[in-house]
Amino acid sequence: YEWAESHPREARKIAEAGTEFARYLGSEEGFARLYQEHVVAPLGNIITAYQQPRKKYKGRRLLDILQDSEFKGVKDEFGVVARCGGWPAESSECRWTTKKKKKGEEGTTTASGVAATE
């Protein structure tokens, strides 16, 4: 605040540049650039990096592959957190599950419920 008052020309220049930038981002061209940079390009990188699973895993779900893994700790580290519908009528409902408790831990072993997302 004190700097802006003691440097009015620089402060005005910064403020005007910020206003111009905000107007640009609010324009169709500016929004398109942001969308391309922060949504389209990253998703394109994900799609490009995708590799088909090995033939021995054909048709199996990722969770099943991980749970059948022979690597130490993998079976215990991955699990279903929620199951959500993919159809429009089901899109606002998810069935949540809690992590199963190990022997000696307090609390219930499992719980499930329906949660609406907004």
PDB file of C-alpha atoms in Angstrom:
ATOM      1  CA  TYR A   1       0.000   0.000   0.000  1.00  0.00           C
ATOM      2  CA  GLU A   2       2.714   2.438   0.989  1.00  0.00           C
ATOM      3  CA  TRP A   3       4.774   1.486  -2.050  1.00  0.00           C
ATOM      4  CA  ALA A   4       1.806   2.094  -4.387  1.00  0.00           C
ATOM      5  CA  GLU A   5       1.213   5.530  -2.874  1.00  0.00           C
ATOM      6  CA  SER A   6       4.880   6.464  -3.187  1.00  0.00           C
ATOM      7  CA  HIS A   7       5.112   5.119  -6.777  1.00  0.00           C
ATOM      8  CA  PRO A   8       1.813   6.147  -8.413  1.00  0.00           C
ATOM      9  CA  ARG A   9       2.962   5.761 -12.044  1.00  0.00           C
ATOM     10  CA  GLU A  10       4.287   2.241 -11.544  1.00  0.00           C
ATOM     11  CA  ALA A  11       1.215   1.281  -9.509  1.00  0.00           C
ATOM     12  CA  ARG A  12      -1.111   2.584 -12.232  1.00  0.00           C
ATOM     13  CA  LYS A  13       0.865   0.700 -14.898  1.00  0.00           C
ATOM     14  CA  ILE A  14       0.622  -2.549 -12.898  1.00  0.00           C
ATOM     15  CA  ALA A  15      -3.108  -2.028 -12.273  1.00  0.00           C
ATOM     16  CA  GLU A  16      -3.807  -1.331 -15.943  1.00  0.00           C
ATOM     17  CA  ALA A  17      -1.825  -4.410 -17.015  1.00  0.00           C
ATOM     18  CA  GLY A  18      -3.815  -6.501 -14.527  1.00  0.00           C
ATOM     19  CA  THR A  19      -7.090  -5.133 -15.857  1.00  0.00           C
ATOM     20  CA  GLU A  20      -6.041  -5.869 -19.438  1.00  0.00           C
ATOM     21  CA  PHE A  21      -4.992  -9.382 -18.444  1.00  0.00           C
ATOM     22  CA  ALA A  22      -8.305 -10.038 -16.656  1.00  0.00           C
ATOM     23  CA  ARG A  23     -10.244  -8.798 -19.708  1.00  0.00           C
ATOM     24  CA  TYR A  24      -8.207 -11.072 -21.959  1.00  0.00           C
ATOM     25  CA  LEU A  25      -8.832 -14.124 -19.749  1.00  0.00           C
ATOM     26  CA  GLY A  26     -12.528 -13.280 -19.722  1.00  0.00           C
ATOM     27  CA  SER A  27     -12.643 -13.161 -23.507  1.00  0.00           C
ATOM     28  CA  GLU A  28     -13.399 -16.162 -25.697  1.00  0.00           C
ATOM     29  CA  GLU A  29      -9.810 -16.193 -26.965  1.00  0.00           C
ATOM     30  CA  GLY A  30      -8.314 -15.988 -23.465  1.00  0.00           C
ATOM     31  CA  PHE A  31     -10.571 -18.684 -22.059  1.00  0.00           C
ATOM     32  CA  ALA A  32      -9.814 -20.938 -25.050  1.00  0.00           C
ATOM     33  CA  ARG A  33      -6.090 -20.514 -24.418  1.00  0.00           C
ATOM     34  CA  LEU A  34      -6.444 -21.372 -20.722  1.00  0.00           C
ATOM     35  CA  TYR A  35      -8.665 -24.355 -21.512  1.00  0.00           C
ATOM     36  CA  GLN A  36      -6.177 -25.629 -24.089  1.00  0.00           C
ATOM     37  CA  GLU A  37      -3.232 -25.167 -21.747  1.00  0.00           C
ATOM     38  CA  HIS A  38      -4.748 -26.536 -18.536  1.00  0.00           C
ATOM     39  CA  VAL A  39      -7.292 -29.123 -19.737  1.00  0.00           C
ATOM     40  CA  VAL A  40      -6.794 -30.259 -23.334  1.00  0.00           C
ATOM     41  CA  ALA A  41      -2.988 -30.506 -23.341  1.00  0.00           C
ATOM     42  CA  PRO A  42      -2.683 -32.429 -20.026  1.00  0.00           C
ATOM     43  CA  LEU A  43      -5.446 -34.847 -21.002  1.00  0.00           C
ATOM     44  CA  GLY A  44      -3.825 -35.277 -24.398  1.00  0.00           C
ATOM     45  CA  ASN A  45      -0.579 -36.217 -22.647  1.00  0.00           C
ATOM     46  CA  ILE A  46      -2.436 -38.838 -20.625  1.00  0.00           C
ATOM     47  CA  ILE A  47      -4.074 -40.280 -23.731  1.00  0.00           C
ATOM     48  CA  THR A  48      -0.763 -40.321 -25.593  1.00  0.00           C
ATOM     49  CA  ALA A  49       0.978 -42.087 -22.699  1.00  0.00           C
ATOM     50  CA  TYR A  50      -1.665 -44.840 -22.473  1.00  0.00           C
ATOM     51  CA  GLN A  51      -0.393 -48.316 -23.192  1.00  0.00           C
ATOM     52  CA  GLN A  52      -2.481 -51.438 -23.586  1.00  0.00           C
ATOM     53  CA  PRO A  53      -2.137 -53.826 -20.636  1.00  0.00           C
ATOM     54  CA  ARG A  54      -0.129 -56.961 -21.291  1.00  0.00           C
ATOM     55  CA  LYS A  55      -2.051 -59.793 -22.942  1.00  0.00           C
ATOM     56  CA  LYS A  56      -2.130 -61.819 -19.721  1.00  0.00           C
ATOM     57  CA  TYR A  57      -4.290 -59.053 -18.144  1.00  0.00           C
ATOM     58  CA  LYS A  58      -6.757 -58.709 -21.030  1.00  0.00           C
ATOM     59  CA  GLY A  59     -10.262 -57.969 -19.818  1.00  0.00           C
ATOM     60  CA  ARG A  60      -9.329 -57.703 -16.145  1.00  0.00           C
ATOM     61  CA  ARG A  61      -9.975 -54.680 -13.964  1.00  0.00           C
ATOM     62  CA  LEU A  62      -6.988 -52.775 -12.599  1.00  0.00           C
ATOM     63  CA  LEU A  63      -8.003 -53.431  -8.997  1.00  0.00           C
ATOM     64  CA  ASP A  64      -8.103 -57.193  -9.660  1.00  0.00           C
ATOM     65  CA  ILE A  65      -4.636 -57.069 -11.242  1.00  0.00           C
ATOM     66  CA  LEU A  66      -3.234 -55.140  -8.264  1.00  0.00           C
ATOM     67  CA  GLN A  67      -4.846 -57.428  -5.702  1.00  0.00           C
ATOM     68  CA  ASP A  68      -3.366 -60.476  -7.455  1.00  0.00           C
ATOM     69  CA  SER A  69       0.070 -58.842  -7.512  1.00  0.00           C
ATOM     70  CA  GLU A  70       3.043 -60.668  -6.085  1.00  0.00           C
ATOM     71  CA  PHE A  71       4.775 -57.416  -5.105  1.00  0.00           C
ATOM     72  CA  LYS A  72       5.105 -56.912  -1.357  1.00  0.00           C
ATOM     73  CA  GLY A  73       2.357 -54.776   0.153  1.00  0.00           C
ATOM     74  CA  VAL A  74       0.399 -54.127  -3.042  1.00  0.00           C
ATOM     75  CA  LYS A  75      -2.549 -56.329  -2.053  1.00  0.00           C
ATOM     76  CA  ASP A  76      -2.977 -54.416   1.200  1.00  0.00           C
ATOM     77  CA  GLU A  77      -2.429 -50.918  -0.180  1.00  0.00           C
ATOM     78  CA  PHE A  78      -5.137 -50.766  -2.859  1.00  0.00           C
ATOM     79  CA  GLY A  79      -8.893 -51.053  -2.481  1.00  0.00           C
ATOM     80  CA  VAL A  80     -12.221 -49.609  -3.517  1.00  0.00           C
ATOM     81  CA  VAL A  81     -12.951 -46.223  -1.966  1.00  0.00           C
ATOM     82  CA  ALA A  82     -16.285 -45.599  -3.690  1.00  0.00           C
ATOM     83  CA  ARG A  83     -18.397 -46.947  -6.509  1.00  0.00           C
ATOM     84  CA  CYS A  84     -20.128 -44.280  -8.557  1.00  0.00           C
ATOM     85  CA  GLY A  85     -22.625 -44.699 -11.369  1.00  0.00           C
ATOM     86  CA  GLY A  86     -21.647 -43.738 -14.877  1.00  0.00           C
ATOM     87  CA  TRP A  87     -25.156 -43.119 -16.166  1.00  0.00           C
ATOM     88  CA  PRO A  88     -26.720 -39.636 -15.897  1.00  0.00           C
ATOM     89  CA  ALA A  89     -29.451 -40.915 -13.596  1.00  0.00           C
ATOM     90  CA  GLU A  90     -26.818 -42.339 -11.226  1.00  0.00           C
ATOM     91  CA  SER A  91     -24.171 -39.643 -11.565  1.00  0.00           C
ATOM     92  CA  SER A  92     -24.999 -37.895  -8.291  1.00  0.00           C
ATOM     93  CA  GLU A  93     -24.811 -41.019  -6.142  1.00  0.00           C
ATOM     94  CA  CYS A  94     -21.754 -42.851  -4.864  1.00  0.00           C
ATOM     95  CA  ARG A  95     -21.590 -45.801  -2.524  1.00  0.00           C
ATOM     96  CA  TRP A  96     -18.683 -45.107  -0.173  1.00  0.00           C
ATOM     97  CA  THR A  97     -16.739 -47.738   1.721  1.00  0.00           C
ATOM     98  CA  THR A  98     -14.340 -47.364   4.594  1.00  0.00           C
ATOM     99  CA  LYS A  99     -10.981 -49.060   4.839  1.00  0.00           C
ATOM    100  CA  LYS A 100     -11.170 -52.483   6.445  1.00  0.00           C
ATOM    101  CA  LYS A 101      -9.593 -52.519   9.879  1.00  0.00           C
ATOM    102  CA  LYS A 102      -6.692 -54.853  10.543  1.00  0.00           C
ATOM    103  CA  LYS A 103      -6.660 -57.188  13.546  1.00  0.00           C
ATOM    104  CA  GLY A 104      -6.082 -55.237  16.717  1.00  0.00           C
ATOM    105  CA  GLU A 105      -7.377 -51.919  15.337  1.00  0.00           C
ATOM    106  CA  GLU A 106     -10.434 -50.336  16.901  1.00  0.00           C
ATOM    107  CA  GLY A 107     -13.652 -49.640  15.053  1.00  0.00           C
ATOM    108  CA  THR A 108     -15.980 -51.509  12.773  1.00  0.00           C
ATOM    109  CA  THR A 109     -14.656 -53.670   9.986  1.00  0.00           C
ATOM    110  CA  THR A 110     -16.697 -52.199   7.163  1.00  0.00           C
ATOM    111  CA  ALA A 111     -19.297 -49.543   6.523  1.00  0.00           C
ATOM    112  CA  SER A 112     -21.076 -48.336   3.443  1.00  0.00           C
ATOM    113  CA  GLY A 113     -23.518 -45.598   2.622  1.00  0.00           C
ATOM    114  CA  VAL A 114     -24.854 -43.419  -0.154  1.00  0.00           C
ATOM    115  CA  ALA A 115     -23.513 -39.911  -0.534  1.00  0.00           C
ATOM    116  CA  ALA A 116     -24.836 -37.304  -2.888  1.00  0.00           C
ATOM    117  CA  THR A 117     -22.276 -35.114  -4.620  1.00  0.00           C
ATOM    118  CA  GLU A 118     -22.941 -31.568  -5.663  1.00  0.00           C
TER     119      GLU A 118
END
